[in-house]
Short mmCIF file of C-alpha atoms in Angstrom, two decimals:
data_model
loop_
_atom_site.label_atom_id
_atom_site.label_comp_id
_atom_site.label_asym_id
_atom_site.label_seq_id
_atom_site.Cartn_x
_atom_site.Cartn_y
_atom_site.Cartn_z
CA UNK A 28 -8.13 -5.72 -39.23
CA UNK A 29 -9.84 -9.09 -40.30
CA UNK A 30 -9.71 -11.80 -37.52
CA UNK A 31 -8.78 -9.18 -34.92
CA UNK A 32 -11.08 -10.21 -31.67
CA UNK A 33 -10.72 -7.38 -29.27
CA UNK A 34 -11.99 -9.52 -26.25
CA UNK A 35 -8.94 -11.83 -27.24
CA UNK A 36 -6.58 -8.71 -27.01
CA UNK A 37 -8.20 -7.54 -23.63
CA UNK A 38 -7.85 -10.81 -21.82
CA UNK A 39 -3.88 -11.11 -23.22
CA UNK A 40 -3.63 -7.15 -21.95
CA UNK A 41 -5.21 -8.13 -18.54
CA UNK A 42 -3.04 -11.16 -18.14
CA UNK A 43 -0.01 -9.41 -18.63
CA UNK A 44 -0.90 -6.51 -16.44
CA UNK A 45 -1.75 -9.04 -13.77
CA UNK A 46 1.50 -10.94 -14.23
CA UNK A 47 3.57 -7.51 -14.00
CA UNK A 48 1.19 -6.20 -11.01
CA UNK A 49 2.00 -9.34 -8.83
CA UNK A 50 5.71 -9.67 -9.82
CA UNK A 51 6.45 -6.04 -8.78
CA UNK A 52 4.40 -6.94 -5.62
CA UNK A 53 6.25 -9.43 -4.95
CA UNK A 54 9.48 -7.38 -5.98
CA UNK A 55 8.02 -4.70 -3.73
CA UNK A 56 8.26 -7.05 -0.68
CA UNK A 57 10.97 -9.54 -1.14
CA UNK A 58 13.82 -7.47 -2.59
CA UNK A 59 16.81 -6.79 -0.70
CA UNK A 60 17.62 -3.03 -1.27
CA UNK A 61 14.37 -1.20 0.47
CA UNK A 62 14.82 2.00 -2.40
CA UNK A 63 14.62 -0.70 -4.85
CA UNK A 64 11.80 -2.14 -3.18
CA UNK A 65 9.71 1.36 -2.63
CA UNK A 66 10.60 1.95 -6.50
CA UNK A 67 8.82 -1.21 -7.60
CA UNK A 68 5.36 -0.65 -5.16
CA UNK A 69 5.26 3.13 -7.13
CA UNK A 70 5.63 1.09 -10.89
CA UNK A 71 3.25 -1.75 -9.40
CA UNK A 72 0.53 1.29 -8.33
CA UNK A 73 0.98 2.77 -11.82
CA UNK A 74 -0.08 -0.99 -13.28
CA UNK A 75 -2.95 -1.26 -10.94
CA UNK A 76 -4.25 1.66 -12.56
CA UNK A 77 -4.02 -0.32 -16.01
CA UNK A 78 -6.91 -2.35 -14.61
CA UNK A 79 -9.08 0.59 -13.88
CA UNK A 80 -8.73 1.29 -17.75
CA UNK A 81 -9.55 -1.77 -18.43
CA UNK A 82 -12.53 -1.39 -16.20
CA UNK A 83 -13.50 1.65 -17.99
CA UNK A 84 -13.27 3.60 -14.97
CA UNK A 85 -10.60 6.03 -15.94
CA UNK A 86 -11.20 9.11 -13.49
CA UNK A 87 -10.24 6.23 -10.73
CA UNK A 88 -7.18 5.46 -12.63
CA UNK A 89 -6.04 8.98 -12.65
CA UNK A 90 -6.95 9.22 -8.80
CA UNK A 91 -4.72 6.35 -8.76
CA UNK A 92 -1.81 7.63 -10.77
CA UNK A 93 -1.79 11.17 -8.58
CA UNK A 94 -2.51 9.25 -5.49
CA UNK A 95 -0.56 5.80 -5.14
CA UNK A 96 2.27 6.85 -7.84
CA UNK A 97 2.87 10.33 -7.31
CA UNK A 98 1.63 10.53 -3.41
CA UNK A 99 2.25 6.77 -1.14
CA UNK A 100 5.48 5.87 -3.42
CA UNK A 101 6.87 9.43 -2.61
CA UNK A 102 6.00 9.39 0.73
CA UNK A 103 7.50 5.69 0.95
CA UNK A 104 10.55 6.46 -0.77
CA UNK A 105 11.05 9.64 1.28
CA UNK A 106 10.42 7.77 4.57
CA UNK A 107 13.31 5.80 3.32
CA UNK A 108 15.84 8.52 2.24
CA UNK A 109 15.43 10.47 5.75
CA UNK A 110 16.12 7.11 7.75
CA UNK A 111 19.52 5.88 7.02
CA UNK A 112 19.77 3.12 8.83
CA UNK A 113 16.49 1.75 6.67
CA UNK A 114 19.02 2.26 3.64
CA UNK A 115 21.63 -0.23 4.29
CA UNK A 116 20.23 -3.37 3.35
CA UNK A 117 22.85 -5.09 5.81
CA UNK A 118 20.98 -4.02 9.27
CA UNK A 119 17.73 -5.14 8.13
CA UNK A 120 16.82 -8.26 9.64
CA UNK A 121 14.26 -11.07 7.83
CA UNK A 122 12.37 -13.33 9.66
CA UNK A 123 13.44 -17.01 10.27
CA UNK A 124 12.67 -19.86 7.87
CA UNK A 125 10.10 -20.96 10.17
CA UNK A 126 7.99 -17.68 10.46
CA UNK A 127 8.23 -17.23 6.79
CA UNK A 128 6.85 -20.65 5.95
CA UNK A 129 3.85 -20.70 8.43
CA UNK A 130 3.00 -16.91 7.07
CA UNK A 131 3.15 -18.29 3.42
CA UNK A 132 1.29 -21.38 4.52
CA UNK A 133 -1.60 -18.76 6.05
CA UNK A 134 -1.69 -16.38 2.99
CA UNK A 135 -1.76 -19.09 0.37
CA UNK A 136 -4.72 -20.95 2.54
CA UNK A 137 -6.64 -17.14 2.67
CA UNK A 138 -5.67 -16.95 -1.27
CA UNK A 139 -6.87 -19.92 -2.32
CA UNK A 140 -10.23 -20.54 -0.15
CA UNK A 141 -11.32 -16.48 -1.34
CA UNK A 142 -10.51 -17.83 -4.85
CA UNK A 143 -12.08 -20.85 -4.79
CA UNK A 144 -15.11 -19.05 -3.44
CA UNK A 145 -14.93 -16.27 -5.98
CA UNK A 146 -14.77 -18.80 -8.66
CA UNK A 147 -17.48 -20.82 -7.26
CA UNK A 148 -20.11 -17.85 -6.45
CA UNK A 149 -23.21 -17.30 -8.98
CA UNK A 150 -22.34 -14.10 -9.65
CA UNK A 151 -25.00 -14.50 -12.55
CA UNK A 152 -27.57 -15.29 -10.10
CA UNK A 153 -26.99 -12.56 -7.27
CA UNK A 154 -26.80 -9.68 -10.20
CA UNK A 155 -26.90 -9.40 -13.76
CA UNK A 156 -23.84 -9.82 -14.99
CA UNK A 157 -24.24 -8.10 -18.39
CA UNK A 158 -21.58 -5.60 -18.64
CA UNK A 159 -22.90 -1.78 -18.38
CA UNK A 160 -21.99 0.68 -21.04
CA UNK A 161 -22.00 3.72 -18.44
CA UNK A 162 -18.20 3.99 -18.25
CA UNK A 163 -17.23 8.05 -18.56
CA UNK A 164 -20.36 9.40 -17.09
CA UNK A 165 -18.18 11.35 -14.73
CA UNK A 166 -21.30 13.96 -14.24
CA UNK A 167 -23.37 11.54 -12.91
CA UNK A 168 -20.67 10.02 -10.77
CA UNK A 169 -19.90 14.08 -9.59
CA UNK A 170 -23.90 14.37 -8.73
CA UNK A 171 -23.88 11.50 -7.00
CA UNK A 172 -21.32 12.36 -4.61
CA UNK A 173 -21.56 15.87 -4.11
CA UNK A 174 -25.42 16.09 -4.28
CA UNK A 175 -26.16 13.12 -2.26
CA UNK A 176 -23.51 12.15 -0.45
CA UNK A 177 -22.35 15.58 -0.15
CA UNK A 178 -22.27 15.24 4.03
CA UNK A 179 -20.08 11.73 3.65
CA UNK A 180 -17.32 13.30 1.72
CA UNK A 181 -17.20 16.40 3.93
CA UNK A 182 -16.93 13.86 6.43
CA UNK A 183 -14.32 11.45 5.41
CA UNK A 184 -12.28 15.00 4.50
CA UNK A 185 -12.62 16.46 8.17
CA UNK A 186 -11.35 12.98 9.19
CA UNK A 187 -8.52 12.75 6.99
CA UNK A 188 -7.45 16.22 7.94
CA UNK A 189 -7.82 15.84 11.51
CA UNK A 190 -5.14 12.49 10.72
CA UNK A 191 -2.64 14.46 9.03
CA UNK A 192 -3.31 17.64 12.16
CA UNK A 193 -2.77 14.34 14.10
CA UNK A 194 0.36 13.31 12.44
CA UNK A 195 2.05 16.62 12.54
CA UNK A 196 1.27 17.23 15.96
CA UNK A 197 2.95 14.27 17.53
CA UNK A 198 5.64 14.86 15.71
CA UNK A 199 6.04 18.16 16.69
CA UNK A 200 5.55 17.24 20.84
CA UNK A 201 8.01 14.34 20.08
CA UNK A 202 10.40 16.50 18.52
CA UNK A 203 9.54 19.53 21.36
CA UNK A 204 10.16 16.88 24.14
CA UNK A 205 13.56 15.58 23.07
CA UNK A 206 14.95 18.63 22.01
CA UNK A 207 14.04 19.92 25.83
CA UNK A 208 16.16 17.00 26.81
CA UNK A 209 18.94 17.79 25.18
CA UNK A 210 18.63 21.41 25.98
CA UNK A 211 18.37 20.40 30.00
CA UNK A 212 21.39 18.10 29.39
CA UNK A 213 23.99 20.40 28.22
CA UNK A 214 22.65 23.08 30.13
CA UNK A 215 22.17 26.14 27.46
CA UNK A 216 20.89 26.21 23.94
CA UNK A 217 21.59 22.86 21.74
CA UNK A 218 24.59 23.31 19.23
CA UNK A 219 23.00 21.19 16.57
CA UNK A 220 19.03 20.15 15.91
CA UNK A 221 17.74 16.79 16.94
CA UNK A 222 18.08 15.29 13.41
CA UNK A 223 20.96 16.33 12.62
CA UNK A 224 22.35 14.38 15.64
CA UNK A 225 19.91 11.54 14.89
CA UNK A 226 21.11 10.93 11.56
CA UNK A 227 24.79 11.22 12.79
CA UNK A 228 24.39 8.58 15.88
CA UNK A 229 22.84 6.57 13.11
CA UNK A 230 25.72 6.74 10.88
CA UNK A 231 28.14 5.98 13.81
CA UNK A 232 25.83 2.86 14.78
CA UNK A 233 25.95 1.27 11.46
CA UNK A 234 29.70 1.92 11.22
CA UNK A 235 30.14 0.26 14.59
CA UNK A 236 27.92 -2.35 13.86
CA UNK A 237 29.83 -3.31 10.29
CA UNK A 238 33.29 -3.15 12.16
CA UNK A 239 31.55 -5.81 14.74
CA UNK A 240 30.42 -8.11 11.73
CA UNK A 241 33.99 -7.71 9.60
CA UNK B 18 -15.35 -9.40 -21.92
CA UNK B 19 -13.20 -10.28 -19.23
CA UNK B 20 -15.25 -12.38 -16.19
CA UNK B 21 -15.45 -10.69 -12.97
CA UNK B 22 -14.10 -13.90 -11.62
CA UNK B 23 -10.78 -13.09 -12.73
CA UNK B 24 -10.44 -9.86 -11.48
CA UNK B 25 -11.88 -11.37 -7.92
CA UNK B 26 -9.11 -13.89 -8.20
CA UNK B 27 -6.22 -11.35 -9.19
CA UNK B 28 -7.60 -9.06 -6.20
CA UNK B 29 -7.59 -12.12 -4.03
CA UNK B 30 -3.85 -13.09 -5.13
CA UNK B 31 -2.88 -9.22 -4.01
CA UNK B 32 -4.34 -9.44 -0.86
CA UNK B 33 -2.83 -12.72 -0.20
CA UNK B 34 0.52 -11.45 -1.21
CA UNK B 35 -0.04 -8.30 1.10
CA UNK B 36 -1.07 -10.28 3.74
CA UNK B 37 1.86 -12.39 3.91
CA UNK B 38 4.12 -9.08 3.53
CA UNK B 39 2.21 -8.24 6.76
CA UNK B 40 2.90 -11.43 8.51
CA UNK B 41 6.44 -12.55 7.66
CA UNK B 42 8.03 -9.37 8.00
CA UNK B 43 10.29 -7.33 10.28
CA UNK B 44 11.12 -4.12 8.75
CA UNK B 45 8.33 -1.36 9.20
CA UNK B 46 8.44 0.09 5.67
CA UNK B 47 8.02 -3.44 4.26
CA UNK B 48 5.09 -3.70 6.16
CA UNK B 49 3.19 -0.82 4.79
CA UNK B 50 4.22 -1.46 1.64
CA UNK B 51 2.30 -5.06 2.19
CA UNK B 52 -0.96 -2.99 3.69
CA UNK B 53 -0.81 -0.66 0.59
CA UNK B 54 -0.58 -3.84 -1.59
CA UNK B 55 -3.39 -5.39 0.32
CA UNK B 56 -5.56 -2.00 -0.22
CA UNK B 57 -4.72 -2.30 -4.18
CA UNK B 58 -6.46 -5.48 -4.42
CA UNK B 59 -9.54 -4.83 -2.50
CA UNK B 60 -10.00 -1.58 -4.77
CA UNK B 61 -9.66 -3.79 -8.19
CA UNK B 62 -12.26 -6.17 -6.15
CA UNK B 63 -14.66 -2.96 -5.52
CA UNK B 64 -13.77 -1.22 -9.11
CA UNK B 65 -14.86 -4.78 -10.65
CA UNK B 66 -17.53 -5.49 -8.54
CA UNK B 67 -19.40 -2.17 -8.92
CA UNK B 68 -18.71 -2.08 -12.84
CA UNK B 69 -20.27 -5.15 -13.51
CA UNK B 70 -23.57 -4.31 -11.44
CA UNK B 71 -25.16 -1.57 -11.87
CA UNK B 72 -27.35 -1.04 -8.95
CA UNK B 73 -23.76 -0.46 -7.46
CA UNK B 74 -21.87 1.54 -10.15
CA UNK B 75 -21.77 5.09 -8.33
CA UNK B 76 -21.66 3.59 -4.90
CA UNK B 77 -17.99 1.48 -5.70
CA UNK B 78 -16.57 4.40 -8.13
CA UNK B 79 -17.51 6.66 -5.33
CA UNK B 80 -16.05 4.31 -2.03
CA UNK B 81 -13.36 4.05 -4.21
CA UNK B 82 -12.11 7.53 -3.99
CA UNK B 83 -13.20 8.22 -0.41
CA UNK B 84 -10.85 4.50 0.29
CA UNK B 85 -8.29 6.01 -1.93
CA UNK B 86 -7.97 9.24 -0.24
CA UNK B 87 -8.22 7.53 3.43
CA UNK B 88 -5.36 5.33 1.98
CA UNK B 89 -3.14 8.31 1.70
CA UNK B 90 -3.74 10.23 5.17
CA UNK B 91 -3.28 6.50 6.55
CA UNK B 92 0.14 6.26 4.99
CA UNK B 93 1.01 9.88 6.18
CA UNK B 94 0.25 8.62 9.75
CA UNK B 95 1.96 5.27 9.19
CA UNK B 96 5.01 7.12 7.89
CA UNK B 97 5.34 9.54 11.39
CA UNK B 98 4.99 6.55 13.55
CA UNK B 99 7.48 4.94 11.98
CA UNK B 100 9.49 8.18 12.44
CA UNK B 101 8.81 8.44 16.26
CA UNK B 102 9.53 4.85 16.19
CA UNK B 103 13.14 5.45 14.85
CA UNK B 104 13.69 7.59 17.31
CA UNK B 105 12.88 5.82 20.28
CA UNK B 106 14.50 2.44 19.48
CA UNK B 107 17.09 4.17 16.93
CA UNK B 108 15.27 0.92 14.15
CA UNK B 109 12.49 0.06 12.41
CA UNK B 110 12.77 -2.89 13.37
CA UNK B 111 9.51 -4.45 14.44
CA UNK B 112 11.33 -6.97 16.81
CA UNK B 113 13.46 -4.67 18.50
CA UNK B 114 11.69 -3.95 21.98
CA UNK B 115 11.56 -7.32 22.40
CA UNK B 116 14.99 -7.57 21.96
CA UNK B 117 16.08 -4.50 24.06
CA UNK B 118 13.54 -6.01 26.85
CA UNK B 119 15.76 -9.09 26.49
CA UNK B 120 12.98 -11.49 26.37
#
């Protein structure tokens, strides 16, 4: 197409990717309903992998996609659904005017002294700032990282997996510990599981705590 | 070409935003959702960074994954905390110990 500048069209694509990316963020945090607000972090994670296109770094943007989208936003939205107290937007308290003025005093002042400084940096002087054409060279990327830093990723996977052993273990002794209570209370074998009386006392709690506010 | 400085500022603007999710509020699930934010923009910082020098081109694709996959076991753990945390104070509430302490 004549007059067609494709660094024009990738600076309009990366400003409206950033534009959606920091609305959704800011949908993610500031929206009343929480599912609403756990749906917009997953679409805001599947933007952020937008960039890594753009960056020509697509095996990343995949990783991102099966990680942040399909993974954290699950696991967010599920952490949600099991909690329903976390569901009605009614209980959940915000912080006063005051608190959220000083924190958005603090995060703009962080924001705009990193910016300033990332605008301000030779970044043409401290490396050469011609763009590389090595973008897809997912063998080399693979050698790298299995051939030599085979012993870090081994590593970082033991750790992760000794976080999620971690993670399922306390909830196990917290779950083994209460149930015990309830056993000892009642005297014989509990009639219903822990969570299924959680999730009731939490139903009766918000029910008592909406007749207190009508 | 797009400059590296924008993609440092647009990483910078995320982190800010993240941070301030941290800060300002109450509600447990908000506040991972703010860390995970904050984690997005350091990885476009790190993605941009080691694209446009070489020296570092494996070295940020690679970090990138490891910090990716760290990201997720982190949320796992975040995510049964929060769950023991419901159970003990019945909220996630950040503010309600403090409350229940009375102070």
């Amino acid at each position: 197409m004549q007059g067609f500048d494709p660094a024009l069209f990738e600076q309009i694509e990366f400003l409206f990717l950033a534009g959606m990316v920091l609305v959704l963020a800011y949908l993610a945090l500031e929206h009343k309903e929480i599912v609403y607000a756990a749906f917009f972090f997953g679409f805001m994670a599947s933007f952020v992998a937008g960039f890594f296109l753009l960056l020509e770094a697509p095996f990343i943007a995949g990783m991102q996609i099966a990680v942040y989208t399909g993974g954290i936003s699950a696991l967010i939205i599920f952490a949600v659904l099991i909690l329903p107290r976390v569901q009605d937007s009614t209980l959940e308290k915000f912080a006063s005017a005051r608190v959220r003025h000083i924190g958005l005093l603090i995060s703009a002042v962080v924001t705009v002294l990193t910016g300033f400084l990332a605008i301000i940096f030779p970044w043409a002087e401290s490396f050469n700032e011609a763009f590389v054409s090595i973008s897809q060279d997912l063998n080399g990327l693979a050698l790298w990282l299995w051939s030599e830093n085979g012993i870090y990723v081994q590593m970082v996977a033991l750790i992760i997996l000794t976080a999620l052993v971690g993670a399922i273990a306390l909830l196990k002794i917290d779950k083994a510990e209460q149930l015990g209570v309830i056993i000892g209370a009642s005297g014989g074998e509990a009639s219903s599981t822990k969570d299924e009386r959680t999730i009731a006392d939490d139903v009766r709690t918000i029910d008592e705590s909406k007749e207190v506010d009508a | 070409m797009i400059p590296l400085t924008w993609y440092l500022v647009l990483s910078f603007m995320m982190i800010g935003l993240g941070g301030y999710g941290m800060m300002v509020k109450r509600n447990l699930i908000r506040i991972l959702i703010g860390a995970e934010i904050m984690g997005n923009g350091a990885n476009i910082a790190l993605v941009a960074i080691s694209l446009y020098n070489p020296v570092f081109y494996f070295t940020g694709q690679g970090l990138i994954m490891l910090v990716i996959s760290v990201s997720a076991a982190h949320t796992a753990l975040a995510l049964v905390l929060m769950l023991m945390y419901n159970r003990r104070y019945n909220s996630v509430d950040l503010g309600k110990p403090i409350e229940m302490e009375g102070r």
